[in-house]
Short mmCIF file of C-alpha atoms in Angstrom, two decimals:
data_model
loop_
_atom_site.label_atom_id
_atom_site.label_comp_id
_atom_site.label_asym_id
_atom_site.label_seq_id
_atom_site.Cartn_x
_atom_site.Cartn_y
_atom_site.Cartn_z
CA GLY A 1193 -0.23 9.21 -0.60
CA ARG A 1194 -3.31 9.46 1.61
CA LEU A 1195 -5.05 6.81 -0.48
CA GLU A 1196 -2.15 4.35 -0.21
CA ALA A 1197 -1.87 4.98 3.55
CA ALA A 1198 -5.61 4.43 3.96
CA MET A 1199 -5.42 1.14 2.05
CA ALA A 1200 -2.55 -0.02 4.27
CA ALA A 1201 -4.45 0.92 7.43
CA MET A 1202 -7.70 -0.71 6.36
CA PHE A 1203 -6.56 -3.88 4.64
CA ALA A 1204 -3.16 -4.79 6.12
CA THR A 1205 -4.45 -7.97 7.75
CA LYS A 1206 -7.87 -8.64 6.23
CA THR A 1207 -9.82 -7.86 3.07
CA PRO A 1208 -13.63 -7.69 2.86
CA SER A 1209 -15.72 -10.54 1.52
CA THR A 1210 -16.68 -8.44 -1.50
CA THR A 1211 -13.09 -8.39 -2.81
CA PRO A 1212 -12.63 -9.88 -6.33
CA THR A 1213 -10.05 -12.62 -6.80
CA ASP A 1214 -8.42 -11.07 -9.88
CA PRO A 1215 -5.28 -9.22 -8.64
CA GLY A 1216 -5.94 -6.08 -10.67
CA GLU A 1217 -9.64 -5.92 -9.85
CA LYS A 1218 -8.82 -6.59 -6.19
CA GLN A 1219 -6.56 -3.55 -5.98
CA ASP A 1220 -9.12 -1.38 -7.77
CA HIS A 1221 -11.82 -2.57 -5.37
CA LEU A 1222 -9.76 -1.91 -2.24
CA ARG A 1223 -8.66 1.46 -3.56
CA ALA A 1224 -12.28 2.41 -4.21
CA LEU A 1225 -13.29 1.42 -0.67
CA ALA A 1226 -10.40 3.42 0.78
CA LEU A 1227 -11.33 6.45 -1.31
CA LEU A 1228 -14.96 6.16 -0.22
CA ALA A 1229 -13.95 5.95 3.42
CA LEU A 1230 -11.61 8.95 3.11
CA THR A 1231 -14.19 11.14 1.42
CA THR A 1232 -17.18 10.22 3.58
CA SER A 1233 -15.61 9.66 7.00
CA GLY A 1234 -17.31 12.16 9.28
CA ALA A 1235 -19.86 13.13 6.62
CA THR A 1236 -23.60 12.87 7.01
CA SER A 1237 -24.10 9.80 4.85
CA ARG A 1238 -23.47 7.33 7.68
CA THR A 1239 -23.54 9.41 10.84
CA LYS A 1240 -25.97 9.53 13.72
CA SER A 1241 -27.96 12.76 14.01
CA ASP A 1242 -28.63 14.31 17.38
CA GLU A 1243 -32.22 15.19 16.54
CA PRO A 1244 -34.71 13.86 14.01
CA ASP A 1245 -35.49 15.92 10.94
CA SER A 1246 -39.11 16.89 11.36
CA LYS A 1247 -39.39 17.68 7.65
CA THR A 1248 -38.39 14.22 6.47
CA ALA A 1249 -39.09 11.83 9.34
CA PRO A 1250 -42.64 10.42 9.12
CA ASN A 1251 -44.87 10.61 12.20
CA ASN A 1252 -45.08 6.86 12.48
CA THR A 1253 -45.09 5.19 15.88
CA ALA A 1254 -43.82 1.95 14.33
CA ASN A 1255 -40.68 3.74 13.19
CA ASN A 1256 -40.34 5.83 16.37
CA SER A 1257 -40.86 3.31 19.16
CA ASN A 1258 -38.72 5.44 21.51
CA SER A 1259 -40.47 8.71 20.68
CA GLY A 1260 -41.95 8.94 24.16
CA ASP A 1261 -38.52 8.78 25.79
CA SER A 1262 -37.11 12.29 25.67
CA GLY A 1263 -33.73 11.04 26.85
CA GLU A 1264 -33.07 9.07 23.62
CA HIS A 1265 -31.90 10.58 20.36
CA SER A 1266 -33.29 9.38 17.09
CA HIS A 1267 -30.84 7.57 14.79
CA SER A 1268 -30.93 8.05 11.04
CA ARG A 1269 -28.97 6.63 8.09
CA THR A 1270 -29.20 7.32 4.42
CA THR A 1271 -29.12 3.58 3.75
CA THR A 1272 -32.16 1.36 4.06
CA GLU A 1273 -30.83 -1.24 6.48
CA PRO A 1274 -31.95 -0.95 10.12
CA ASP A 1275 -29.64 0.42 12.75
CA GLN A 1276 -29.05 -2.86 14.57
CA PRO A 1277 -27.06 -3.03 17.82
CA GLY A 1278 -24.19 -5.44 18.27
CA GLU A 1279 -21.17 -6.09 16.05
CA PRO A 1280 -20.11 -3.16 13.80
CA ASP A 1281 -20.56 -3.76 10.09
CA GLU A 1282 -17.67 -3.75 7.59
CA TRP A 1283 -18.19 -0.10 6.73
CA ASP A 1284 -17.95 0.93 10.38
CA LEU A 1285 -14.73 -1.08 10.72
CA TYR A 1286 -13.31 0.65 7.63
CA THR A 1287 -14.02 4.14 8.91
CA GLN A 1288 -12.89 3.31 12.45
CA SER A 1289 -9.55 2.09 11.09
CA LEU A 1290 -9.07 5.50 9.50
CA GLY A 1291 -9.63 7.33 12.77
CA ALA A 1292 -6.02 8.47 13.21
CA THR A 1293 -4.82 7.85 9.66
CA THR A 1294 -6.71 10.75 8.15
CA LYS A 1295 -5.01 13.21 10.53
CA ARG A 1296 -1.37 12.15 10.18
CA PHE A 1297 -0.46 13.66 6.85
CA GLY A 1298 2.00 16.52 6.75
CA ARG A 1299 4.66 17.56 4.28
CA PRO A 1300 4.78 15.91 0.86
CA GLU A 1301 7.66 13.55 0.19
CA PHE A 1302 9.80 13.04 -2.90
CA THR A 1303 11.80 9.85 -3.31
CA VAL A 1304 14.73 10.63 -5.59
CA VAL A 1305 16.48 7.62 -7.14
CA ILE A 1306 20.08 8.36 -8.13
CA ASP A 1307 21.36 5.60 -10.42
CA THR A 1308 25.14 5.53 -10.71
CA THR A 1309 25.24 2.46 -12.98
CA GLN A 1310 25.71 4.49 -16.17
CA LEU A 1311 26.51 8.17 -16.13
CA GLY A 1312 24.61 10.51 -18.43
CA PRO A 1313 26.16 12.57 -21.25
CA ASP A 1314 26.92 15.33 -18.75
CA GLY A 1315 28.89 12.89 -16.55
CA HIS A 1316 26.27 12.92 -13.80
CA PRO A 1317 24.21 9.95 -12.51
CA THR A 1318 20.70 9.37 -13.81
CA VAL A 1319 18.10 10.92 -11.51
CA ASP A 1320 14.55 9.57 -11.34
CA TRP A 1321 12.08 11.84 -9.55
CA GLY A 1322 9.27 9.30 -9.74
CA ILE A 1323 7.03 11.61 -11.76
CA PRO A 1324 5.37 9.89 -14.76
CA ILE A 1325 5.30 13.06 -16.86
CA THR A 1326 8.00 15.41 -18.09
CA ILE A 1327 7.91 18.79 -16.41
CA PRO A 1328 10.49 21.60 -16.40
CA TRP A 1329 13.31 21.21 -13.91
CA ALA A 1330 12.46 24.60 -12.40
CA ARG A 1331 8.97 23.33 -11.61
CA VAL A 1332 10.37 20.21 -9.94
CA ARG A 1333 12.56 22.46 -7.83
CA ASP A 1334 9.55 24.56 -6.81
CA LEU A 1335 7.61 21.44 -5.82
CA CYS A 1336 10.52 20.25 -3.69
CA ILE A 1337 10.80 23.46 -1.67
CA ASN A 1338 8.02 22.37 0.69
CA ALA A 1339 8.71 18.64 0.49
CA ASP A 1340 10.96 16.19 2.28
CA LEU A 1341 13.54 14.74 -0.12
CA ARG A 1342 14.48 11.09 0.35
CA PRO A 1343 17.41 10.12 -1.87
CA VAL A 1344 18.08 6.48 -2.70
CA ILE A 1345 21.40 5.70 -4.45
CA VAL A 1346 21.52 2.53 -6.55
CA ARG A 1347 24.16 0.80 -8.66
CA ASP A 1348 23.73 -2.34 -10.77
CA GLY A 1349 20.39 -3.10 -9.15
CA ALA A 1350 21.70 -2.78 -5.60
CA VAL A 1351 20.85 -0.06 -3.07
CA ILE A 1352 24.07 1.67 -2.07
CA ASP A 1353 22.60 4.22 0.32
CA ALA A 1354 19.13 5.19 1.54
CA ASP A 1355 17.51 7.13 4.37
CA GLY A 1356 16.03 5.26 7.30
CA GLU A 1357 16.45 1.87 8.92
CA LEU A 1358 16.56 -0.97 6.40
CA ASN A 1359 17.06 -3.85 8.83
CA LEU A 1360 14.34 -4.35 11.45
CA GLY A 1361 15.10 -7.96 12.35
CA ARG A 1362 12.30 -9.65 14.26
CA THR A 1363 10.94 -6.46 15.83
CA THR A 1364 8.08 -6.19 13.32
CA ARG A 1365 6.57 -8.19 10.46
CA LEU A 1366 5.58 -5.17 8.33
CA ALA A 1367 8.15 -3.35 6.21
CA ASN A 1368 8.67 0.28 7.13
CA ARG A 1369 8.57 3.26 4.79
CA ALA A 1370 12.35 3.34 4.32
CA GLN A 1371 12.39 -0.28 3.16
CA ARG A 1372 9.52 0.34 0.74
CA ARG A 1373 11.32 3.38 -0.69
CA ALA A 1374 14.48 1.33 -1.23
CA LEU A 1375 12.56 -1.51 -2.88
CA ARG A 1376 10.76 0.96 -5.13
CA ALA A 1377 14.12 2.36 -6.21
CA ILE A 1378 15.07 -0.92 -7.88
CA TYR A 1379 11.68 -2.45 -8.69
CA ALA A 1380 9.06 -0.52 -10.66
CA THR A 1381 6.85 -3.63 -10.83
CA CYS A 1382 6.36 -7.00 -9.19
CA ALA A 1383 9.76 -8.72 -9.04
CA ILE A 1384 8.60 -11.77 -11.01
CA PRO A 1385 9.83 -11.48 -14.63
CA GLY A 1386 7.09 -10.54 -17.07
CA CYS A 1387 4.66 -9.33 -14.39
CA ASN A 1388 3.58 -5.74 -15.07
CA VAL A 1389 1.73 -5.09 -11.81
CA THR A 1390 3.18 -1.80 -10.62
CA PHE A 1391 5.14 -1.55 -7.39
CA ASN A 1392 2.36 0.39 -5.63
CA HIS A 1393 0.16 -2.70 -5.98
CA THR A 1394 2.69 -5.11 -4.49
CA LYS A 1395 3.54 -6.15 -0.94
CA PRO A 1396 6.99 -6.93 0.49
CA HIS A 1397 7.34 -10.72 0.71
CA HIS A 1398 9.66 -12.36 3.23
CA LEU A 1399 11.85 -14.76 1.23
CA HIS A 1400 12.62 -16.55 4.49
CA TRP A 1401 9.06 -16.57 5.77
CA TRP A 1402 8.27 -14.55 8.87
CA ARG A 1403 6.51 -17.48 10.53
CA HIS A 1404 9.61 -19.58 9.98
CA GLY A 1405 11.84 -17.05 11.74
CA GLY A 1406 12.68 -14.79 8.81
CA PRO A 1407 13.70 -11.20 9.62
CA THR A 1408 12.18 -8.01 8.23
CA ASN A 1409 15.49 -6.99 6.68
CA PHE A 1410 15.90 -5.41 3.28
CA ALA A 1411 17.85 -8.39 1.93
CA ASN A 1412 14.95 -10.68 2.87
CA LEU A 1413 12.21 -8.61 1.17
CA LEU A 1414 10.91 -8.87 -2.39
CA PRO A 1415 7.93 -6.95 -3.84
CA LEU A 1416 5.27 -9.34 -5.13
CA CYS A 1417 1.79 -8.79 -6.52
CA SER A 1418 -1.15 -10.60 -4.98
CA GLN A 1419 -1.06 -13.42 -7.53
CA HIS A 1420 2.63 -14.19 -7.10
CA HIS A 1421 2.43 -13.70 -3.34
CA HIS A 1422 -0.10 -16.53 -3.26
CA ALA A 1423 2.12 -18.58 -5.57
CA ALA A 1424 4.98 -18.21 -3.08
CA HIS A 1425 2.88 -19.08 -0.04
CA GLU A 1426 0.32 -21.56 -1.34
CA GLY A 1427 1.51 -22.48 -4.83
CA GLY A 1428 4.79 -24.14 -3.90
CA TRP A 1429 7.08 -21.56 -5.54
CA ILE A 1430 10.49 -21.29 -3.90
CA LEU A 1431 12.18 -17.88 -4.30
CA THR A 1432 15.81 -17.16 -3.44
CA LEU A 1433 18.04 -14.13 -3.98
CA GLY A 1434 21.72 -14.06 -4.83
CA PRO A 1435 24.26 -11.56 -3.47
CA ASN A 1436 23.30 -9.01 -6.14
CA ARG A 1437 19.55 -9.74 -5.83
CA GLU A 1438 19.63 -12.25 -8.69
CA LEU A 1439 16.32 -14.07 -8.39
CA THR A 1440 15.93 -17.86 -8.67
CA ILE A 1441 12.41 -19.28 -8.94
CA GLU A 1442 11.88 -23.01 -8.41
CA LEU A 1443 8.46 -24.16 -9.62
CA PRO A 1444 6.55 -27.19 -8.28
CA ASP A 1445 6.96 -29.04 -11.63
CA GLY A 1446 10.75 -28.89 -11.34
CA GLN A 1447 11.34 -25.95 -13.67
CA THR A 1448 13.77 -23.27 -12.56
CA MET A 1449 13.93 -19.65 -13.70
CA HIS A 1450 16.82 -17.26 -13.13
CA THR A 1451 17.14 -13.50 -13.46
CA GLY A 1452 20.03 -11.10 -13.25
CA PRO A 1453 20.14 -8.17 -10.82
CA PRO A 1454 16.98 -6.01 -11.02
CA GLY A 1455 17.14 -3.16 -13.50
CA ARG A 1456 15.59 0.23 -13.01
CA HIS A 1457 12.42 -1.01 -14.68
CA GLN A 1458 12.22 -4.74 -14.00
CA ALA A 1459 14.36 -7.78 -13.42
CA ALA A 1460 15.37 -9.29 -16.76
CA ALA A 1461 14.24 -12.79 -17.60
#
């Protein structure tokens, strides 16, 4: 959770020039940068020391031009580049963006998806705890004691009930946590049929574009991976949703693809 929050804080509006173009490699790269920033923010690898280390700093007037000024502290970095004044480098911007993010984490959160489409053998709805491994129910219960539970109830690919505000209108461009939870309840991957990029590596796309007046409402949001997000914005793809979130994709060459309502795993082609 901290890693995903750090990625959102650092790269919501801009990605560094070192980012690969391949969607999978891009996410791995950004995740690695976020992890590096989380684990080294405030550490000694890129911080300014108050006093020089007499054991390691050479007695070289060329490297200590301010040594005669007792009012100045010596600056040291573990990297080889000089400590130049002026614009902060990309690393500094990364760590600065984490300033408050690294201190805002509290109780863990479980999103529980309750699917009422088909009842189980015991007559109860299917419950998905979002855990990729099978663990005893008693252990799940123990984990939930100190966590906030966020149930999302779905039926036939539609969200029937969920915590939080799902319709934000034009108050903000970015989807909130409640909207992301609800989208995750019905999409495990990118919404484009056949795309296996997992939901955590997608971004909510405004079907009616934000810059064209589209609202940040749940009905106007669709999770897309980086590749298909670019296809929608720069590639000429036109995406529309039906009343039950049936997806229609109109391609620039005139082809049209249709899906039914999204399943618990992925919209069917």
